[in-house]
Each structure stands twice: as structure tokens, then as C-alpha cells.
Amino acid sequence: MSTDPDLVSLRRDLHRKPEPAWREFYTTARIVEELRSRLDLEELHVGPDALAGEHRMGVPDEAELETWFERARDHGADEDVLETLEGGYTGAVAVLERGEGPTVGLRVDIDGLPQPESEDPDHAPAAEGFRSEHDGAMHACGHDAHATIGIGVLERIAESEFEGTLKVFFQPAEEVVGGGKSMAKSDHLADVDYLLALHVGLDHPTGEIVAGIDGFLAVRHLVATFTGEPAHAGGHPEQGRNAVQAMATAVQNCYGIPRHSDGATRINAGVVEGGSAANVIPEEARIVAEVRGETTELMEYMYGKAERVMRSAAEMHDCEVALEIGADAPSATSDRELADVVADVAGGVAGVENVLERDQLGGSEDATFLMREVQQNGGLACYVGVGTDHPGGHHTSTFDVDEDSIGQGIETIAGAIERIATERP
């Protein structure tokens, strides 16, 4: 199945202008432009109206936001939309009403990654002229395709015999697990009976659909800042309190935290930094880390152990430590009732050659906030994998999507939404 050329053009435009978490100013404005030109929506909530702003996590500083805001303006983003998004309140919720029936939600994420894109002539975006125009940023995980699928599904449902309400959540800041909670806690999710979320690729080829994905690892980010006392390293080392020693002890001991018999656990010290010169006892050092668990409870177990290790390491070296919790996301499970519907629909989509009933993600995703919110309200939720051939792995400089998979994703998701509204599993 080939994808509508207009949607391919949209995907490529979004690919040219990737924006990291909470900086998706051009992306949101472009989505709004497409929605308004293509559809007669009952409601379109943009920026602050789409979010519970107090639950945003991982928001960059004002200077960073302003840089990207002005860049979006330079690219010609609609001024009225930009004004709404100022301060990093990005994202949108589109609402299509078609008579009496259930409310079905679709969540798609829209942010890029702070990562340079390959200039290799064998890399299709470079060869075909839609490589990232933003130095140091790219769509290395397919969220440009996700946003495009969201718009395509709205169009497809608008032309169908669907009866009910469809809400599409164009969610910012997935890559820092910072945006899901703010959409989950907004009023827009309260009446959703069924929720689908999706991701392209995940090491599944074009023509393969995963009807229900599980294995989401709950995750929490944390920053530990160690403070000691500076001194001359040669003249008076005994007068110092070495923050780097405390940090190094903490890193080493964190990797020694016992694993848990209830399931998989993870910890990683992704950033370690500190000190100023070879002859100065370091006064300050910092660790940026994350913990994960197969369940939310296992993630909490790892966090509790990591916190104890950090405090003990500081005390051992006569330093202080300040701990700051960053973004986090819970685990979730796809409901079989929805996965069965997706599998049945996918089997009849042109170009889909293989349907897997289940698979494990093995990573983290803040769509879990929305999934759990709907499930806790008595509804059903499911995370769908849309296979796509990608020459580079996710989060690599050569990642790209097979654009035929966009059309397959639209047909699968739209068909499932129609079936859900009819069958009400």
C-alpha cells in the first residue's frame, strides 16, 4: 500500500524541522495548519488548552525555549498559534464528533531528538532533500511519521461511517518522558472509553503489525548533586572534602544494587561530571541517572536503593548530596480485547503480511500515563506496533522510516477505531 503523497510531503516537512521536547513550536503549528485545512473539527485544543501544564516534566530553560520559538517563527509558523504555545506549552488535541457512540482516543507523539542527522548520501533524507535543517536535532525515532498517521487517521475516520467521538492526542516531550502525564491529567482524557497508542519500527519490518505491545519498563530520572569543600590538592589536601570521590563511590555502588526476583530492573548513570582543575579538590560533582523496573513497584524499589546509595556515599566522604527527581513514567499492559480487534483488522490491510498478537517493548514510554488513566477510569487501552524498515536503529543518525508503512498504519488504526465503535469490546 502506498501512502497519500500529501501525507508524505507533510512527514518530510516535519522531518526537516525536528524539535526536541517542549520546543515543538513549528511542529505543533504545522499540525494545526493541516488539521484546519483538511478537516471540520468540533474542537481543537492547542498548547495550554491541551495540557495540564502543572504536570509538565523536563521543560528546558527560558533561553532555550526562546531560541526554538524564534526558529519556528523564522520558518513561517502561524503567529497566532505561536503566541498560544509560548513558554513551551506545545501539543494539541483534535476532537471529531460523529453522532452517538463511544469516545475513542489515539495518542501520537511529536518530538524529535537532540541528535545530529547523517549526511551520508546513502541516507534517504540526505539524498532526497529532506534531511534535518536543525543542526544537532533529528527525527531519529519516527515521531514525524506518528504525527502524520494521526492526521491521516482523522481524515479516514471523518470519511467513514464511524459513530462516536474520536480524540487524537498530539503529545509533546515523549523522549524525556515529560509530556504524557500532562495530557493524561488534562480533562480531555476523562471521557475516553478506548485508547490506542502507536509506534513505528521497534525492529519490526514494513508489512508487520504488532497488535498489542507490553513489557513497558517503568522509569524515573534523578539528579544527585554532591557538595564538598575545595582545597589545594598539593598544599593542603586534608582541608578539602572531595565531591568527586563521593560521586565515584555512588556510581560504583549503584551498579551493585541487588536485582529483584519479581522481575527486570535497570540503573544507569548516564552523566557524571565535576571538578575544575587537576590541582583543586573538587567542591561539586553531579550524577544524572535513571532507574527502571518491569513494574512501577520494581522501579520504586530501585529508586529507594539508589537514594540510599547516594546518601551513604556522600556521608562516607564527608559531603552533602541533594537529590532531585526528574521525569518518570509507569509501566502498563495492553488490553487483550483491543489487541484482538487490531489483529483482526490488520490482517485485512493491503501490504500487511504478518500480524503478531503480542510483543515486548523492553524500554519505557510515557504513553503509559494515558493508558493507565483510561484503564483506571474503567476503559481499555492498547499500544500498537506498526512495522517499518529502518536502515539505522532507533536513536541513531541514520534512522528513517519506510513511507509505505505510514499508509499501513493509518488503515490499521482507523479500521480498528471503526470496529471498536461498532463492537464496543
Short mmCIF file of C-alpha atoms in Angstrom, two decimals:
data_model
loop_
_atom_site.label_atom_id
_atom_site.label_comp_id
_atom_site.label_asym_id
_atom_site.label_seq_id
_atom_site.Cartn_x
_atom_site.Cartn_y
_atom_site.Cartn_z
CA MET A 1 0.00 0.00 0.00
CA SER A 2 1.38 3.41 -0.97
CA THR A 3 0.83 6.45 1.22
CA ASP A 4 -1.06 9.57 0.13
CA PRO A 5 1.58 11.87 -1.46
CA ASP A 6 0.25 14.86 0.53
CA LEU A 7 0.89 12.98 3.76
CA VAL A 8 4.36 12.00 2.56
CA SER A 9 5.07 15.69 1.93
CA LEU A 10 3.84 16.55 5.42
CA ARG A 11 6.01 13.89 7.01
CA ARG A 12 9.06 15.16 5.12
CA ASP A 13 8.38 18.75 6.17
CA LEU A 14 8.20 17.68 9.80
CA HIS A 15 11.37 15.64 9.31
CA ARG A 16 13.22 18.72 8.03
CA LYS A 17 12.32 20.69 11.16
CA PRO A 18 12.67 18.37 14.16
CA GLU A 19 12.19 19.95 17.56
CA PRO A 20 13.12 18.33 20.90
CA ALA A 21 10.84 18.11 23.92
CA TRP A 22 8.71 21.18 24.73
CA ARG A 23 10.26 23.04 21.79
CA GLU A 24 7.80 21.63 19.21
CA PHE A 25 6.61 25.09 18.15
CA TYR A 26 6.81 24.68 14.38
CA THR A 27 5.63 21.07 14.61
CA THR A 28 2.51 21.98 16.59
CA ALA A 29 1.73 24.95 14.34
CA ARG A 30 2.14 22.77 11.24
CA ILE A 31 -0.16 20.11 12.67
CA VAL A 32 -2.77 22.77 13.48
CA GLU A 33 -2.47 24.17 9.96
CA GLU A 34 -3.04 20.72 8.43
CA LEU A 35 -5.97 19.94 10.70
CA ARG A 36 -7.72 23.21 9.94
CA SER A 37 -7.23 22.89 6.18
CA ARG A 38 -8.24 19.23 5.92
CA LEU A 39 -11.00 18.75 8.49
CA ASP A 40 -14.07 20.31 10.03
CA LEU A 41 -13.31 19.56 13.67
CA GLU A 42 -15.72 20.14 16.52
CA GLU A 43 -12.86 21.08 18.85
CA LEU A 44 -9.17 21.77 18.52
CA HIS A 45 -7.28 22.40 21.74
CA VAL A 46 -3.81 23.87 21.31
CA GLY A 47 -0.94 24.32 23.76
CA PRO A 48 -2.11 25.17 27.30
CA ASP A 49 -5.68 24.06 26.45
CA ALA A 50 -4.38 20.59 25.54
CA LEU A 51 -2.37 20.05 28.73
CA ALA A 52 -2.46 20.04 32.49
CA GLY A 53 0.52 22.38 32.49
CA GLU A 54 1.48 21.80 36.12
CA HIS A 55 2.34 18.20 35.25
CA ARG A 56 4.88 19.02 32.52
CA MET A 57 8.25 17.42 33.21
CA GLY A 58 11.70 18.02 31.73
CA VAL A 59 10.94 21.55 30.49
CA PRO A 60 14.11 23.40 29.33
CA ASP A 61 15.04 26.88 30.50
CA GLU A 62 13.54 30.06 29.05
CA ALA A 63 16.55 30.90 26.91
CA GLU A 64 16.43 27.51 25.21
CA LEU A 65 12.70 27.79 24.63
CA GLU A 66 13.09 31.28 23.16
CA THR A 67 15.75 30.10 20.71
CA TRP A 68 13.45 27.43 19.29
CA PHE A 69 10.42 29.73 19.38
CA GLU A 70 12.20 32.26 17.18
CA ARG A 71 13.41 29.49 14.88
CA ALA A 72 9.81 28.39 14.35
CA ARG A 73 8.85 31.98 13.58
CA ASP A 74 11.66 32.18 11.03
CA HIS A 75 10.27 29.04 9.38
CA GLY A 76 6.93 30.80 8.91
CA ALA A 77 4.87 29.18 11.66
CA ASP A 78 1.48 30.83 12.18
CA GLU A 79 1.89 33.77 14.57
CA ASP A 80 -1.42 33.24 16.35
CA VAL A 81 -0.60 29.61 17.07
CA LEU A 82 2.93 30.50 18.16
CA GLU A 83 1.60 33.04 20.63
CA THR A 84 -0.52 30.29 22.19
CA LEU A 85 2.49 27.98 22.54
CA GLU A 86 4.87 30.48 24.14
CA GLY A 87 6.67 29.15 27.18
CA GLY A 88 6.87 25.62 25.83
CA TYR A 89 3.18 24.72 26.02
CA THR A 90 3.25 22.61 22.88
CA GLY A 91 0.99 19.85 21.55
CA ALA A 92 -2.67 19.65 20.53
CA VAL A 93 -5.84 17.61 20.97
CA ALA A 94 -8.16 17.25 17.95
CA VAL A 95 -11.79 16.23 18.52
CA LEU A 96 -14.02 14.78 15.79
CA GLU A 97 -17.65 14.08 16.70
CA ARG A 98 -19.79 11.77 14.57
CA GLY A 99 -23.01 11.09 16.42
CA GLU A 100 -23.79 8.90 19.40
CA GLY A 101 -21.22 6.31 20.35
CA PRO A 102 -18.12 5.68 22.45
CA THR A 103 -15.19 8.06 22.77
CA VAL A 104 -12.03 6.61 21.26
CA GLY A 105 -8.63 8.20 21.78
CA LEU A 106 -5.45 7.93 19.73
CA ARG A 107 -2.15 9.11 21.15
CA VAL A 108 0.74 10.04 18.83
CA ASP A 109 3.96 11.74 19.96
CA ILE A 110 5.56 14.58 18.00
CA ASP A 111 9.01 15.48 19.39
CA GLY A 112 12.44 14.93 17.87
CA LEU A 113 15.78 14.15 19.47
CA PRO A 114 18.83 16.35 20.22
CA GLN A 115 20.98 14.33 17.83
CA PRO A 116 22.72 15.19 14.53
CA GLU A 117 21.41 13.52 11.38
CA SER A 118 23.65 11.66 8.95
CA GLU A 119 24.86 13.45 5.83
CA ASP A 120 25.77 10.19 4.11
CA PRO A 121 24.45 10.17 0.51
CA ASP A 122 23.06 6.68 1.14
CA HIS A 123 20.81 8.12 3.86
CA ALA A 124 17.47 8.72 2.09
CA PRO A 125 16.60 12.07 3.75
CA ALA A 126 20.02 13.43 2.73
CA ALA A 127 19.76 12.01 -0.79
CA GLU A 128 16.19 13.19 -1.36
CA GLY A 129 16.48 16.64 0.22
CA PHE A 130 14.55 16.36 3.47
CA ARG A 131 17.39 15.90 5.95
CA SER A 132 17.10 17.90 9.18
CA GLU A 133 17.70 21.64 8.80
CA HIS A 134 18.34 21.96 12.53
CA ASP A 135 21.94 21.24 13.47
CA GLY A 136 22.10 18.78 16.32
CA ALA A 137 18.46 17.65 16.08
CA MET A 138 16.63 15.00 14.07
CA HIS A 139 13.62 12.71 13.99
CA ALA A 140 15.53 9.60 14.96
CA CYS A 141 12.54 7.68 16.34
CA GLY A 142 9.77 8.19 13.79
CA HIS A 143 7.63 10.74 15.58
CA ASP A 144 7.28 12.67 12.32
CA ALA A 145 5.55 9.56 10.95
CA HIS A 146 3.43 9.28 14.11
CA ALA A 147 2.10 12.83 13.75
CA THR A 148 1.35 12.15 10.09
CA ILE A 149 -0.52 8.94 10.93
CA GLY A 150 -2.58 10.87 13.48
CA ILE A 151 -3.74 13.33 10.82
CA GLY A 152 -4.33 10.54 8.32
CA VAL A 153 -6.49 8.63 10.81
CA LEU A 154 -8.61 11.71 11.49
CA GLU A 155 -9.19 12.15 7.75
CA ARG A 156 -10.02 8.49 7.26
CA ILE A 157 -12.48 8.43 10.17
CA ALA A 158 -14.11 11.68 9.01
CA GLU A 159 -14.93 9.94 5.70
CA SER A 160 -16.12 6.70 7.31
CA GLU A 161 -19.35 5.52 8.93
CA PHE A 162 -17.82 5.80 12.40
CA GLU A 163 -20.33 6.76 15.08
CA GLY A 164 -18.91 8.28 18.23
CA THR A 165 -16.16 10.72 19.16
CA LEU A 166 -12.52 10.47 18.15
CA LYS A 167 -9.85 12.37 20.06
CA VAL A 168 -6.30 12.46 18.74
CA PHE A 169 -3.65 13.50 21.26
CA PHE A 170 -0.61 15.04 19.54
CA GLN A 171 1.67 14.69 22.55
CA PRO A 172 4.91 16.61 23.12
CA ALA A 173 8.01 15.57 25.04
CA GLU A 174 7.90 11.78 24.89
CA GLU A 175 11.67 11.45 24.52
CA VAL A 176 12.20 12.89 28.01
CA VAL A 177 9.11 11.05 29.34
CA GLY A 178 7.89 14.54 30.15
CA GLY A 179 4.64 15.08 28.24
CA GLY A 180 2.46 12.04 28.81
CA LYS A 181 1.42 12.87 32.34
CA SER A 182 0.38 16.42 31.40
CA MET A 183 -2.00 15.05 28.76
CA ALA A 184 -3.20 12.18 30.94
CA LYS A 185 -4.16 14.62 33.70
CA SER A 186 -5.94 17.02 31.35
CA ASP A 187 -9.74 16.99 31.18
CA HIS A 188 -9.61 15.61 27.63
CA LEU A 189 -8.92 12.04 28.71
CA ALA A 190 -11.64 11.79 31.34
CA ASP A 191 -14.37 10.55 28.97
CA VAL A 192 -12.20 8.30 26.76
CA ASP A 193 -13.59 4.76 26.71
CA TYR A 194 -10.90 3.21 24.49
CA LEU A 195 -7.36 4.37 23.81
CA LEU A 196 -4.87 3.32 21.16
CA ALA A 197 -1.25 4.45 21.03
CA LEU A 198 1.26 3.54 18.35
CA HIS A 199 4.91 3.39 17.39
CA VAL A 200 6.58 2.66 14.07
CA GLY A 201 9.52 0.32 13.72
CA LEU A 202 10.70 -1.20 17.00
CA ASP A 203 12.70 -3.67 14.89
CA HIS A 204 9.61 -4.89 13.05
CA PRO A 205 9.73 -4.64 9.23
CA THR A 206 7.31 -2.94 6.87
CA GLY A 207 4.27 -5.15 6.45
CA GLU A 208 4.23 -6.38 10.04
CA ILE A 209 1.80 -5.18 12.72
CA VAL A 210 2.10 -5.91 16.45
CA ALA A 211 -1.45 -5.81 17.77
CA GLY A 212 -0.58 -5.34 21.44
CA ILE A 213 2.74 -4.33 22.97
CA ASP A 214 3.61 -4.97 26.61
CA GLY A 215 6.86 -5.01 28.57
CA PHE A 216 6.97 -1.29 29.31
CA LEU A 217 9.63 -0.59 31.91
CA ALA A 218 8.61 2.00 34.49
CA VAL A 219 11.30 4.71 34.60
CA ARG A 220 12.42 7.59 36.82
CA HIS A 221 15.16 10.13 36.15
CA LEU A 222 17.13 11.63 39.02
CA VAL A 223 19.91 14.16 39.55
CA ALA A 224 22.28 13.87 42.51
CA THR A 225 24.42 16.93 43.26
CA PHE A 226 27.31 16.35 45.69
CA THR A 227 28.83 19.30 47.54
CA GLY A 228 32.12 19.26 49.43
CA GLU A 229 34.89 21.76 50.24
CA PRO A 230 37.59 22.95 47.82
CA ALA A 231 41.28 22.95 48.76
CA HIS A 232 44.72 22.96 47.14
CA ALA A 233 45.31 19.36 46.08
CA GLY A 234 49.08 19.60 46.61
CA GLY A 235 49.45 22.03 49.50
CA HIS A 236 46.53 21.16 51.79
CA PRO A 237 44.59 18.13 50.55
CA GLU A 238 43.42 17.33 54.09
CA GLN A 239 41.42 20.58 54.14
CA GLY A 240 39.20 19.53 51.25
CA ARG A 241 36.07 17.39 51.06
CA ASN A 242 36.15 15.72 47.67
CA ALA A 243 32.78 15.74 45.93
CA VAL A 244 34.12 13.67 43.01
CA GLN A 245 35.13 10.90 45.40
CA ALA A 246 31.59 10.85 46.76
CA MET A 247 30.18 10.82 43.24
CA ALA A 248 32.50 8.00 42.11
CA THR A 249 31.59 5.90 45.14
CA ALA A 250 27.91 6.44 44.42
CA VAL A 251 28.26 5.41 40.76
CA GLN A 252 30.15 2.25 41.62
CA ASN A 253 27.75 1.23 44.37
CA CYS A 254 24.64 1.98 42.32
CA TYR A 255 25.68 -0.67 39.82
CA GLY A 256 25.96 -3.08 42.75
CA ILE A 257 22.32 -2.74 43.82
CA PRO A 258 20.85 -6.26 44.12
CA ARG A 259 18.40 -7.21 41.39
CA HIS A 260 14.89 -8.29 42.32
CA SER A 261 13.28 -11.73 41.97
CA ASP A 262 9.94 -10.22 40.89
CA GLY A 263 11.23 -9.01 37.52
CA ALA A 264 13.68 -6.98 35.47
CA THR A 265 15.37 -3.91 36.95
CA ARG A 266 17.81 -1.38 35.49
CA ILE A 267 20.01 1.51 36.62
CA ASN A 268 22.26 3.78 34.60
CA ALA A 269 24.48 6.74 35.48
CA GLY A 270 24.26 8.49 32.12
CA VAL A 271 26.05 11.73 33.03
CA VAL A 272 28.83 12.15 35.60
CA GLU A 273 30.64 15.44 35.89
CA GLY A 274 32.51 17.60 38.35
CA GLY A 275 35.69 19.39 39.29
CA SER A 276 37.50 22.36 37.81
CA ALA A 277 41.26 21.64 37.67
CA ALA A 278 43.78 18.89 38.37
CA ASN A 279 45.19 20.72 41.39
CA VAL A 280 41.87 21.59 43.07
CA ILE A 281 39.96 19.29 45.41
CA PRO A 282 36.52 19.24 43.66
CA GLU A 283 33.83 21.12 45.53
CA GLU A 284 30.89 19.91 43.43
CA ALA A 285 30.01 16.91 41.30
CA ARG A 286 26.83 15.65 39.70
CA ILE A 287 25.22 12.42 38.51
CA VAL A 288 22.29 12.30 36.10
CA ALA A 289 20.85 8.80 36.32
CA GLU A 290 17.78 6.72 35.68
CA VAL A 291 16.19 3.66 37.26
CA ARG A 292 13.77 1.28 35.56
CA GLY A 293 11.65 -1.67 36.56
CA GLU A 294 9.40 -4.22 34.91
CA THR A 295 6.64 -2.85 37.13
CA THR A 296 6.18 0.52 38.79
CA GLU A 297 6.85 -1.18 42.14
CA LEU A 298 10.18 -2.54 40.91
CA MET A 299 11.17 0.91 39.66
CA GLU A 300 10.35 2.31 43.12
CA TYR A 301 12.50 -0.44 44.66
CA MET A 302 15.45 0.61 42.50
CA TYR A 303 14.93 4.28 43.27
CA GLY A 304 14.84 3.63 47.03
CA LYS A 305 18.08 1.67 46.85
CA ALA A 306 19.75 4.30 44.64
CA GLU A 307 18.73 7.09 47.01
CA ARG A 308 20.27 5.21 49.96
CA VAL A 309 23.47 4.62 48.00
CA MET A 310 23.77 8.31 47.08
CA ARG A 311 23.30 9.48 50.66
CA SER A 312 25.69 6.88 52.05
CA ALA A 313 28.38 7.79 49.52
CA ALA A 314 28.09 11.47 50.46
CA GLU A 315 28.34 10.69 54.16
CA MET A 316 31.33 8.39 53.60
CA HIS A 317 33.32 11.27 52.07
CA ASP A 318 32.02 13.99 54.42
CA CYS A 319 29.98 15.65 51.67
CA GLU A 320 26.36 16.65 51.23
CA VAL A 321 24.05 15.46 48.48
CA ALA A 322 20.86 16.99 47.07
CA LEU A 323 18.56 14.64 45.16
CA GLU A 324 16.13 15.89 42.55
CA ILE A 325 13.57 13.62 40.89
CA GLY A 326 13.10 14.31 37.19
CA ALA A 327 10.62 12.87 34.74
CA ASP A 328 9.13 9.44 35.26
CA ALA A 329 6.60 7.07 33.70
CA PRO A 330 4.79 3.98 34.97
CA SER A 331 4.51 0.53 33.43
CA ALA A 332 1.37 -0.55 31.56
CA THR A 333 -0.27 -3.53 29.86
CA SER A 334 -2.21 -3.62 26.58
CA ASP A 335 -5.74 -4.94 26.99
CA ARG A 336 -6.30 -8.15 25.03
CA GLU A 337 -9.80 -7.12 23.93
CA LEU A 338 -8.38 -4.21 21.91
CA ALA A 339 -5.34 -6.13 20.71
CA ASP A 340 -7.66 -8.77 19.27
CA VAL A 341 -9.57 -6.11 17.31
CA VAL A 342 -6.34 -4.60 15.96
CA ALA A 343 -5.04 -8.02 14.93
CA ASP A 344 -8.24 -8.88 13.09
CA VAL A 345 -8.31 -5.55 11.23
CA ALA A 346 -4.60 -5.58 10.39
CA GLY A 347 -4.93 -8.97 8.71
CA GLY A 348 -7.09 -7.38 6.02
CA VAL A 349 -4.95 -4.30 5.34
CA ALA A 350 -3.21 -4.20 1.96
CA GLY A 351 0.54 -4.63 2.35
CA VAL A 352 0.34 -6.19 5.82
CA GLU A 353 1.88 -9.62 5.51
CA ASN A 354 2.33 -10.61 9.14
CA VAL A 355 0.41 -9.87 12.34
CA LEU A 356 1.90 -10.57 15.76
CA GLU A 357 -0.56 -10.76 18.61
CA ARG A 358 1.91 -9.55 21.27
CA ASP A 359 5.48 -8.36 21.74
CA GLN A 360 7.61 -6.85 24.49
CA LEU A 361 8.86 -3.26 24.26
CA GLY A 362 11.74 -3.68 26.69
CA GLY A 363 12.02 0.08 27.15
CA SER A 364 10.00 2.96 28.56
CA GLU A 365 7.25 5.13 27.10
CA ASP A 366 5.11 7.82 28.67
CA ALA A 367 2.04 6.75 26.69
CA THR A 368 1.68 4.54 29.76
CA PHE A 369 0.34 7.54 31.69
CA LEU A 370 -2.56 7.83 29.24
CA MET A 371 -3.09 4.08 29.07
CA ARG A 372 -3.30 3.69 32.84
CA GLU A 373 -5.54 6.75 33.20
CA VAL A 374 -8.08 5.27 30.77
CA GLN A 375 -7.84 1.83 32.38
CA GLN A 376 -8.29 3.25 35.88
CA ASN A 377 -11.41 5.05 34.62
CA GLY A 378 -12.84 1.70 33.52
CA GLY A 379 -11.80 1.84 29.85
CA LEU A 380 -9.45 -0.22 27.69
CA ALA A 381 -6.07 0.72 26.21
CA CYS A 382 -3.65 -0.83 23.74
CA TYR A 383 -0.23 0.06 22.31
CA VAL A 384 0.20 -0.93 18.65
CA GLY A 385 3.42 -1.51 16.72
CA VAL A 386 3.48 -0.52 13.04
CA GLY A 387 6.44 -2.18 11.39
CA THR A 388 8.72 -0.11 9.19
CA ASP A 389 12.02 -0.85 7.52
CA HIS A 390 14.58 1.44 9.15
CA PRO A 391 18.17 1.27 7.93
CA GLY A 392 19.56 2.65 11.19
CA GLY A 393 18.35 1.68 14.64
CA HIS A 394 16.15 3.95 16.71
CA HIS A 395 18.03 6.97 18.12
CA THR A 396 20.82 6.67 15.53
CA SER A 397 21.90 9.24 12.96
CA THR A 398 20.74 7.07 10.04
CA PHE A 399 17.24 6.24 11.29
CA ASP A 400 14.50 6.67 8.70
CA VAL A 401 11.06 5.18 8.02
CA ASP A 402 9.66 3.38 5.00
CA GLU A 403 6.89 5.77 4.00
CA ASP A 404 4.65 2.93 2.76
CA SER A 405 4.26 1.93 6.41
CA ILE A 406 2.52 5.25 7.14
CA GLY A 407 -0.41 4.24 4.95
CA GLN A 408 -0.49 0.78 6.52
CA GLY A 409 -0.56 2.37 9.96
CA ILE A 410 -3.41 4.70 9.01
CA GLU A 411 -5.54 1.88 7.60
CA THR A 412 -4.87 -0.40 10.57
CA ILE A 413 -5.56 2.19 13.26
CA ALA A 414 -8.57 3.76 11.51
CA GLY A 415 -10.06 0.35 10.79
CA ALA A 416 -9.60 -0.67 14.42
CA ILE A 417 -11.27 2.55 15.62
CA GLU A 418 -14.28 1.88 13.39
CA ARG A 419 -14.51 -1.71 14.63
CA ILE A 420 -14.16 -0.65 18.29
CA ALA A 421 -17.02 1.85 17.93
CA THR A 422 -19.23 -0.85 16.41
CA GLU A 423 -18.35 -3.80 18.64
CA ARG A 424 -17.55 -1.96 21.89
CA PRO A 425 -15.33 -4.75 23.25
#
